PDB file of C-alpha atoms in Angstrom:
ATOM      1  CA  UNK A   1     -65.282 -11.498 -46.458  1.00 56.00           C
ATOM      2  CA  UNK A   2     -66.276 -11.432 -42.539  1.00 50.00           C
ATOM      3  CA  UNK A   3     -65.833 -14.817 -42.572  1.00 45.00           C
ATOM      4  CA  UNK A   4     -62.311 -15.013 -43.966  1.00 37.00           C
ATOM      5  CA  UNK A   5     -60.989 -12.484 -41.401  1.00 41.00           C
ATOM      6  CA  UNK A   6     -62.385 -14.450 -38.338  1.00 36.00           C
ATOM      7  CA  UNK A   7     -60.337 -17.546 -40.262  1.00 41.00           C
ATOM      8  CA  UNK A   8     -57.785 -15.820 -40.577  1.00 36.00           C
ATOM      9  CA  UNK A   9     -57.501 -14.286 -37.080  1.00 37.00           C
ATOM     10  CA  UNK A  10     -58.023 -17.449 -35.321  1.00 38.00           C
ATOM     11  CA  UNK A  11     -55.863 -19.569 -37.389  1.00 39.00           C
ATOM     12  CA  UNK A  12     -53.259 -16.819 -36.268  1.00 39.00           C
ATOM     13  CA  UNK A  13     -53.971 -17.413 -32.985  1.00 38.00           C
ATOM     14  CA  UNK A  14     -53.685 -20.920 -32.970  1.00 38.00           C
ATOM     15  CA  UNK A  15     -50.310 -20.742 -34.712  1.00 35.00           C
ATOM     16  CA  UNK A  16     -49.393 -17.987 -31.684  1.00 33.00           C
ATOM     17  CA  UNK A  17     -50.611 -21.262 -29.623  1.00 35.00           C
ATOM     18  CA  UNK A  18     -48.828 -23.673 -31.168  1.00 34.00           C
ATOM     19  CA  UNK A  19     -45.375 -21.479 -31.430  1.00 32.00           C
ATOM     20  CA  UNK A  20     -44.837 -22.303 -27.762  1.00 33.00           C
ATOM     21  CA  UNK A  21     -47.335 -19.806 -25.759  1.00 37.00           C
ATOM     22  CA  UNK A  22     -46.106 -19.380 -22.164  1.00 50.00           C
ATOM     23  CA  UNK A  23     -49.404 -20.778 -20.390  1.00 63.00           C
ATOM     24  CA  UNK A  24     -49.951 -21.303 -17.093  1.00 77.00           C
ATOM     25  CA  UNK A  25     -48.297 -23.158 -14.205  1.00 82.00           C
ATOM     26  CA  UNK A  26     -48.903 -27.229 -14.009  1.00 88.00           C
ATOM     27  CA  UNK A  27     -48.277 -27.559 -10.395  1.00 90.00           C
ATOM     28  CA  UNK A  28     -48.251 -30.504  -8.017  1.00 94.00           C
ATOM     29  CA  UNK A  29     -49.643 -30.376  -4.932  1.00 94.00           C
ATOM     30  CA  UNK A  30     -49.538 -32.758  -1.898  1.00 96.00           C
ATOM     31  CA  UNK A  31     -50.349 -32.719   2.024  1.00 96.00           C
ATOM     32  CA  UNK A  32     -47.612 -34.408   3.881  1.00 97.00           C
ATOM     33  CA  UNK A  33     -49.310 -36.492   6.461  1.00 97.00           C
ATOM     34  CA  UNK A  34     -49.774 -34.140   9.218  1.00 97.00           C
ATOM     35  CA  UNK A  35     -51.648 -31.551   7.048  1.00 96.00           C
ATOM     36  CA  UNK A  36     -54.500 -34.124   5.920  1.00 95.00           C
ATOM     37  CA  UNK A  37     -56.768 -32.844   8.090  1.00 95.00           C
ATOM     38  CA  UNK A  38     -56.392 -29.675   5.958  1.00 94.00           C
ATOM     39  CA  UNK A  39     -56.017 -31.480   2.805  1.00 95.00           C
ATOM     40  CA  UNK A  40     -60.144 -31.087   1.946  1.00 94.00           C
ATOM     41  CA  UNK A  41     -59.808 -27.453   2.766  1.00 92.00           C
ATOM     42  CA  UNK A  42     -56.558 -26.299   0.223  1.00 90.00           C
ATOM     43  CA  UNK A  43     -58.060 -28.860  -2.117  1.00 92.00           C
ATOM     44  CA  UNK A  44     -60.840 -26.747  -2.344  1.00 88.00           C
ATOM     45  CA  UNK A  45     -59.534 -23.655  -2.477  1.00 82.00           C
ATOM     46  CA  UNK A  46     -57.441 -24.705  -5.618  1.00 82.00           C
ATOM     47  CA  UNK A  47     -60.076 -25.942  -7.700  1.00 83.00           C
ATOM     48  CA  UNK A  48     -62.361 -22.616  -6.935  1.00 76.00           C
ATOM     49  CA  UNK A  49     -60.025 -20.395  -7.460  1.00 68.00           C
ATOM     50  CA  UNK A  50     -56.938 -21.304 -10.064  1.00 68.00           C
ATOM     51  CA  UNK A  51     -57.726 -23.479 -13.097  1.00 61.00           C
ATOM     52  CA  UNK A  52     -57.397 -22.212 -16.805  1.00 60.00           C
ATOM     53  CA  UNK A  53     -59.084 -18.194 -17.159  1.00 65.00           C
ATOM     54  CA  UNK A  54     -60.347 -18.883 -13.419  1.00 59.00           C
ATOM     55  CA  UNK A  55     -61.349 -14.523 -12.641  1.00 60.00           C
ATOM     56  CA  UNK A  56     -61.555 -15.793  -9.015  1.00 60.00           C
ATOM     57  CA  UNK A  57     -57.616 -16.497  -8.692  1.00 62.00           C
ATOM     58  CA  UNK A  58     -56.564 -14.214  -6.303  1.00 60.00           C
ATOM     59  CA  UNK A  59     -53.670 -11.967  -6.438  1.00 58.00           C
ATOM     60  CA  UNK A  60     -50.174 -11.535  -4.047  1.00 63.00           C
ATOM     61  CA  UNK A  61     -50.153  -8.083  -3.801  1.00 61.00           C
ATOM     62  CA  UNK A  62     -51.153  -4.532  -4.534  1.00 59.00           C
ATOM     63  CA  UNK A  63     -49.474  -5.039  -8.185  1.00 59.00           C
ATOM     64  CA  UNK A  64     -51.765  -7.755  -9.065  1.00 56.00           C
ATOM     65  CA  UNK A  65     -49.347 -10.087  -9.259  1.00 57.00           C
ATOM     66  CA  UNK A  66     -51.488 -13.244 -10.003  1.00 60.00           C
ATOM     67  CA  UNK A  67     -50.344 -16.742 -10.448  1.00 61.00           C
ATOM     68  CA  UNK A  68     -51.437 -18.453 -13.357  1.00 71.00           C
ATOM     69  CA  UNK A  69     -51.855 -22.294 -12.289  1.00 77.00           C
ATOM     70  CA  UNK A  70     -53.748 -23.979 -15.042  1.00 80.00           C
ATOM     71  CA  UNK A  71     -53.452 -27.689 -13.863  1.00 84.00           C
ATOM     72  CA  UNK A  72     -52.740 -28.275  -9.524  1.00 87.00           C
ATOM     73  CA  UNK A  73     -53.206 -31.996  -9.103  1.00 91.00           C
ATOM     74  CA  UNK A  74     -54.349 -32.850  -5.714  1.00 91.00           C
ATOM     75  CA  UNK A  75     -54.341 -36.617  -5.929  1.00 89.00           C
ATOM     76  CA  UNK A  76     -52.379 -37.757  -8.274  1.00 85.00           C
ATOM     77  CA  UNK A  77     -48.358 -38.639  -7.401  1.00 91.00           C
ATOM     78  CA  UNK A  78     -46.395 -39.240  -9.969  1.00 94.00           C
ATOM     79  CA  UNK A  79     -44.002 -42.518  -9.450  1.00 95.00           C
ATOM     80  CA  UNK A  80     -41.195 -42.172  -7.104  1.00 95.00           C
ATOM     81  CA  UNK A  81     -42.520 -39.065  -5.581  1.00 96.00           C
ATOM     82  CA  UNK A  82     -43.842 -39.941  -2.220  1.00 97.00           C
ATOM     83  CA  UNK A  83     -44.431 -38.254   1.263  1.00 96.00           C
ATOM     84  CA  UNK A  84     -40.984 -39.691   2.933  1.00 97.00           C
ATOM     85  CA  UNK A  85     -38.850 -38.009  -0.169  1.00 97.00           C
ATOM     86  CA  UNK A  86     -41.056 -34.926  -0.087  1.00 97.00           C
ATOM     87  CA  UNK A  87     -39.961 -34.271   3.499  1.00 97.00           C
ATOM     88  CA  UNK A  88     -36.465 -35.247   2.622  1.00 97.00           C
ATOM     89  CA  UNK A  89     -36.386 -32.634  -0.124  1.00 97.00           C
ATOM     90  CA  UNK A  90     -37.208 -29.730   2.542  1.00 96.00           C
ATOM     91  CA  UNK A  91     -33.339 -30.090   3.502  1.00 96.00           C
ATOM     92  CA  UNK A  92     -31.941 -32.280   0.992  1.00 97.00           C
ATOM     93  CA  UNK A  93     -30.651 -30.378  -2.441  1.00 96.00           C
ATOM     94  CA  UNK A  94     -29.713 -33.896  -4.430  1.00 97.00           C
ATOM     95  CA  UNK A  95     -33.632 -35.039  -3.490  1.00 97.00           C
ATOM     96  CA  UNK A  96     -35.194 -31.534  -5.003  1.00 96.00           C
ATOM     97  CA  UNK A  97     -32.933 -32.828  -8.503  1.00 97.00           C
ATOM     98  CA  UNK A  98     -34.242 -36.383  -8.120  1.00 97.00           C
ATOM     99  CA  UNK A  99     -37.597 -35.071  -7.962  1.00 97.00           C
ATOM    100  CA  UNK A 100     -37.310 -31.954 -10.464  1.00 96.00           C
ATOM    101  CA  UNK A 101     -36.416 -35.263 -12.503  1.00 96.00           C
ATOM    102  CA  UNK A 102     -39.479 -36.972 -12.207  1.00 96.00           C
ATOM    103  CA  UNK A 103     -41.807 -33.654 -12.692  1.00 95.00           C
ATOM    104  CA  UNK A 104     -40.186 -32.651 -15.860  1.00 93.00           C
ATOM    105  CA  UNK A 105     -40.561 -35.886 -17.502  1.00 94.00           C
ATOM    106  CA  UNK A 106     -44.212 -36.823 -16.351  1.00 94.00           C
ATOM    107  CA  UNK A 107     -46.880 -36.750 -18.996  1.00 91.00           C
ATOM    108  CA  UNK A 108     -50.449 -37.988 -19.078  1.00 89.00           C
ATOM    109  CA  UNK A 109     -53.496 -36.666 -20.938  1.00 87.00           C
ATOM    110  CA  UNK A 110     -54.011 -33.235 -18.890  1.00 85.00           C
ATOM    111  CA  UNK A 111     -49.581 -32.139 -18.524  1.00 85.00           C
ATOM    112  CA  UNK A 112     -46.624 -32.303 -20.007  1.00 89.00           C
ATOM    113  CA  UNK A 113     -44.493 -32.019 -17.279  1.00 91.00           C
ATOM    114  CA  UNK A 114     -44.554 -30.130 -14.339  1.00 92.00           C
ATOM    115  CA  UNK A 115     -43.817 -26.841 -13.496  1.00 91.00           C
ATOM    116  CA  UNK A 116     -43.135 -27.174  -9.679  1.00 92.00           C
ATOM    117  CA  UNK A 117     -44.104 -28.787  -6.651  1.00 95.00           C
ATOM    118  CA  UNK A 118     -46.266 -27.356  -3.675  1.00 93.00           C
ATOM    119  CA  UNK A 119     -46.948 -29.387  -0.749  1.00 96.00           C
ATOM    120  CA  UNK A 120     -47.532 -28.366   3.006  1.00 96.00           C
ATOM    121  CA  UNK A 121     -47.166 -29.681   6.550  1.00 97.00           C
ATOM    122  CA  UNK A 122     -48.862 -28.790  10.113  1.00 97.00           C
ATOM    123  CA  UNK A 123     -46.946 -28.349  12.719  1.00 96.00           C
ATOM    124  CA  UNK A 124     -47.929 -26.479  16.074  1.00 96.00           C
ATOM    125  CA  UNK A 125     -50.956 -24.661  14.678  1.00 95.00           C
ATOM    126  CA  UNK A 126     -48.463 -23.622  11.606  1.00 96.00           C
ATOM    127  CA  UNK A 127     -49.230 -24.656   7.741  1.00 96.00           C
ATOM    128  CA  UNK A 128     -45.945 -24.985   6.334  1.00 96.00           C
ATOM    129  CA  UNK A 129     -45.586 -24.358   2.760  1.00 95.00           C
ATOM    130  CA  UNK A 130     -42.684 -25.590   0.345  1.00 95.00           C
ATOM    131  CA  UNK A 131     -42.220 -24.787  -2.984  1.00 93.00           C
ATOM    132  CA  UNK A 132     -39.635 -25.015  -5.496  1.00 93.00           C
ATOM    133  CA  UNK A 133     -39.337 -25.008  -9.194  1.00 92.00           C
ATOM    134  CA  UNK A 134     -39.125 -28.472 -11.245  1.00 92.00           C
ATOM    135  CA  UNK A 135     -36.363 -25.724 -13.333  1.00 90.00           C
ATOM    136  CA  UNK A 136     -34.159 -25.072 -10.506  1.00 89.00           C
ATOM    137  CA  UNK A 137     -34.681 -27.150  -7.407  1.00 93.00           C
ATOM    138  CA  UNK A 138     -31.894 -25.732  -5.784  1.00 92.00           C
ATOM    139  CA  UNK A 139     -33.902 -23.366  -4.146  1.00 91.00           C
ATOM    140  CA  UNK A 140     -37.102 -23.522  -1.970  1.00 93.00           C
ATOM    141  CA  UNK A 141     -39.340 -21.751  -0.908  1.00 91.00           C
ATOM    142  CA  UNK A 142     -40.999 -22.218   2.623  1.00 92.00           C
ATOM    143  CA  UNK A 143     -44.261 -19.937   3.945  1.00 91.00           C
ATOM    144  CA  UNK A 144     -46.198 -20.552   7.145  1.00 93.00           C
ATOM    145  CA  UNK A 145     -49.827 -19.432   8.110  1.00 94.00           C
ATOM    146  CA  UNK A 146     -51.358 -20.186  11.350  1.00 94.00           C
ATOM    147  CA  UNK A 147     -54.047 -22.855  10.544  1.00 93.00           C
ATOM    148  CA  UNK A 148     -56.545 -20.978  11.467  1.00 91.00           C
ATOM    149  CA  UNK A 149     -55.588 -18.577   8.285  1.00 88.00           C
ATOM    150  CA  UNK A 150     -56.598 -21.114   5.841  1.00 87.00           C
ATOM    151  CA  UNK A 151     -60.134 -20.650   5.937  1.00 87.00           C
ATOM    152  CA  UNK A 152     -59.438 -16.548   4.804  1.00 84.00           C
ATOM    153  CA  UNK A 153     -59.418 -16.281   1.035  1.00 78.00           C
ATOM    154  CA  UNK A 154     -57.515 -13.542   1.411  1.00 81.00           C
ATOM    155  CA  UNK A 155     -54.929 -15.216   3.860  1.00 86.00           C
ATOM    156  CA  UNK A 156     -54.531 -18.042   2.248  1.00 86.00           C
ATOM    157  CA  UNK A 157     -54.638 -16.877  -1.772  1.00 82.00           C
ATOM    158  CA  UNK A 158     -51.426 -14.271  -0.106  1.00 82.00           C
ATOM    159  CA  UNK A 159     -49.606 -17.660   0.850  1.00 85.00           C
ATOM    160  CA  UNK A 160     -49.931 -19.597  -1.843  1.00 81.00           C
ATOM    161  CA  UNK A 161     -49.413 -16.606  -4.209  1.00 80.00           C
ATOM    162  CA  UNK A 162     -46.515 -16.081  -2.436  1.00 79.00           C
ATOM    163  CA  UNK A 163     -45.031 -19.305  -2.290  1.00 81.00           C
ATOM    164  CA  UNK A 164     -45.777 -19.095  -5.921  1.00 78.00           C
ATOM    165  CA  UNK A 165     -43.971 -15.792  -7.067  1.00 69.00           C
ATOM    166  CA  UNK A 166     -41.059 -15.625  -8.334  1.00 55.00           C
ATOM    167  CA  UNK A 167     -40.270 -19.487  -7.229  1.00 57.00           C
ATOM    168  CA  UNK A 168     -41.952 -21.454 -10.105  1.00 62.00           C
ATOM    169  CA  UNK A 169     -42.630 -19.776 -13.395  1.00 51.00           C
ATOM    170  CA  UNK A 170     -44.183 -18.801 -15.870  1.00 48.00           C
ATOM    171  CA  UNK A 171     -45.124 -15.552 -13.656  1.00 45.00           C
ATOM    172  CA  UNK A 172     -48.194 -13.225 -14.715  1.00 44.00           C
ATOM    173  CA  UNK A 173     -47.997 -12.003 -18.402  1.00 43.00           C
TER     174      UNK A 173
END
């Protein structure tokens, strides 16, 4: 009889699953040319702390807002999405569609589509970031830290988290 409960409640679960669950964010991430000096160091902050149940992720604020990125991929660009149209997006709304375009319709083995885009620039000691949502590109979302910042967990989880909130969903259940 044990047994057929724990059945039971995990083939509930798995139907919860299935039904559509929220998950986490997919998010891109790329470092524009003058940030690829850096690239090794926010690489490495994203796979320790965000990934799928990662306790480590930190959070924005004093309400624990945490961001929930299950898949960041740091290498891989989808096609048509390069580091000239990436810059061009920072000012240019029709780019942002062109590449919302491309995020919600790329698949492979790990995503199915993606939720948004994160990628960052240097400029006079400053890491720019830019987000925006692959929903609604209209909007983004730029944050700066002095470079010297990025090797603070705590500085830099507050940037990305905030560059995060609020700009690509899902948000923290």
């Amino acid at each position: 009889m044990k047994n057929f409960i724990t059945i039971v409640v995990l083939l509930l679960l798995s139907l919860r699953v299935m039904a559509g669950d929220a998950g986490g964010i997919s998010l891109l991430v790329k470092a524009l040319p003058s940030a690829r000096d850096y690239k090794y160091v926010l690489d490495g902050f994203f796979r320790n702390y965000y990934g799928v149940d990662n306790p480590h992720t930190p959070s924005c604020d004093k309400n624990d807002y945490t961001p929930y990125i299950d898949n960041a991929y740091l290498n891989t660009l989808p096609e048509g999405i390069n580091d000239n149209i990436l810059m061009k997006s920072i000012t240019d709304v029709s780019t942002r569609n062109q590449i919302a375009k491309i995020l919600s319709s790329y698949s492979d083995d790990q995503v199915s589509g993606f939720d948004g885009v994160l990628f960052y620039a240097v400029k006079n000691n400053r890491l720019f970031i830019y987000t925006f949502d692959s929903k609604a590109p209209e909007h983004i979302f730029t944050n700066e830290l002095n470079v010297y910042g990025i090797i603070s967990y705590k500085l830099l989880g507050e940037s990305i988290c905030q560059s995060i909130r609020s700009k690509i969903l899902p948000s923290s259940p």
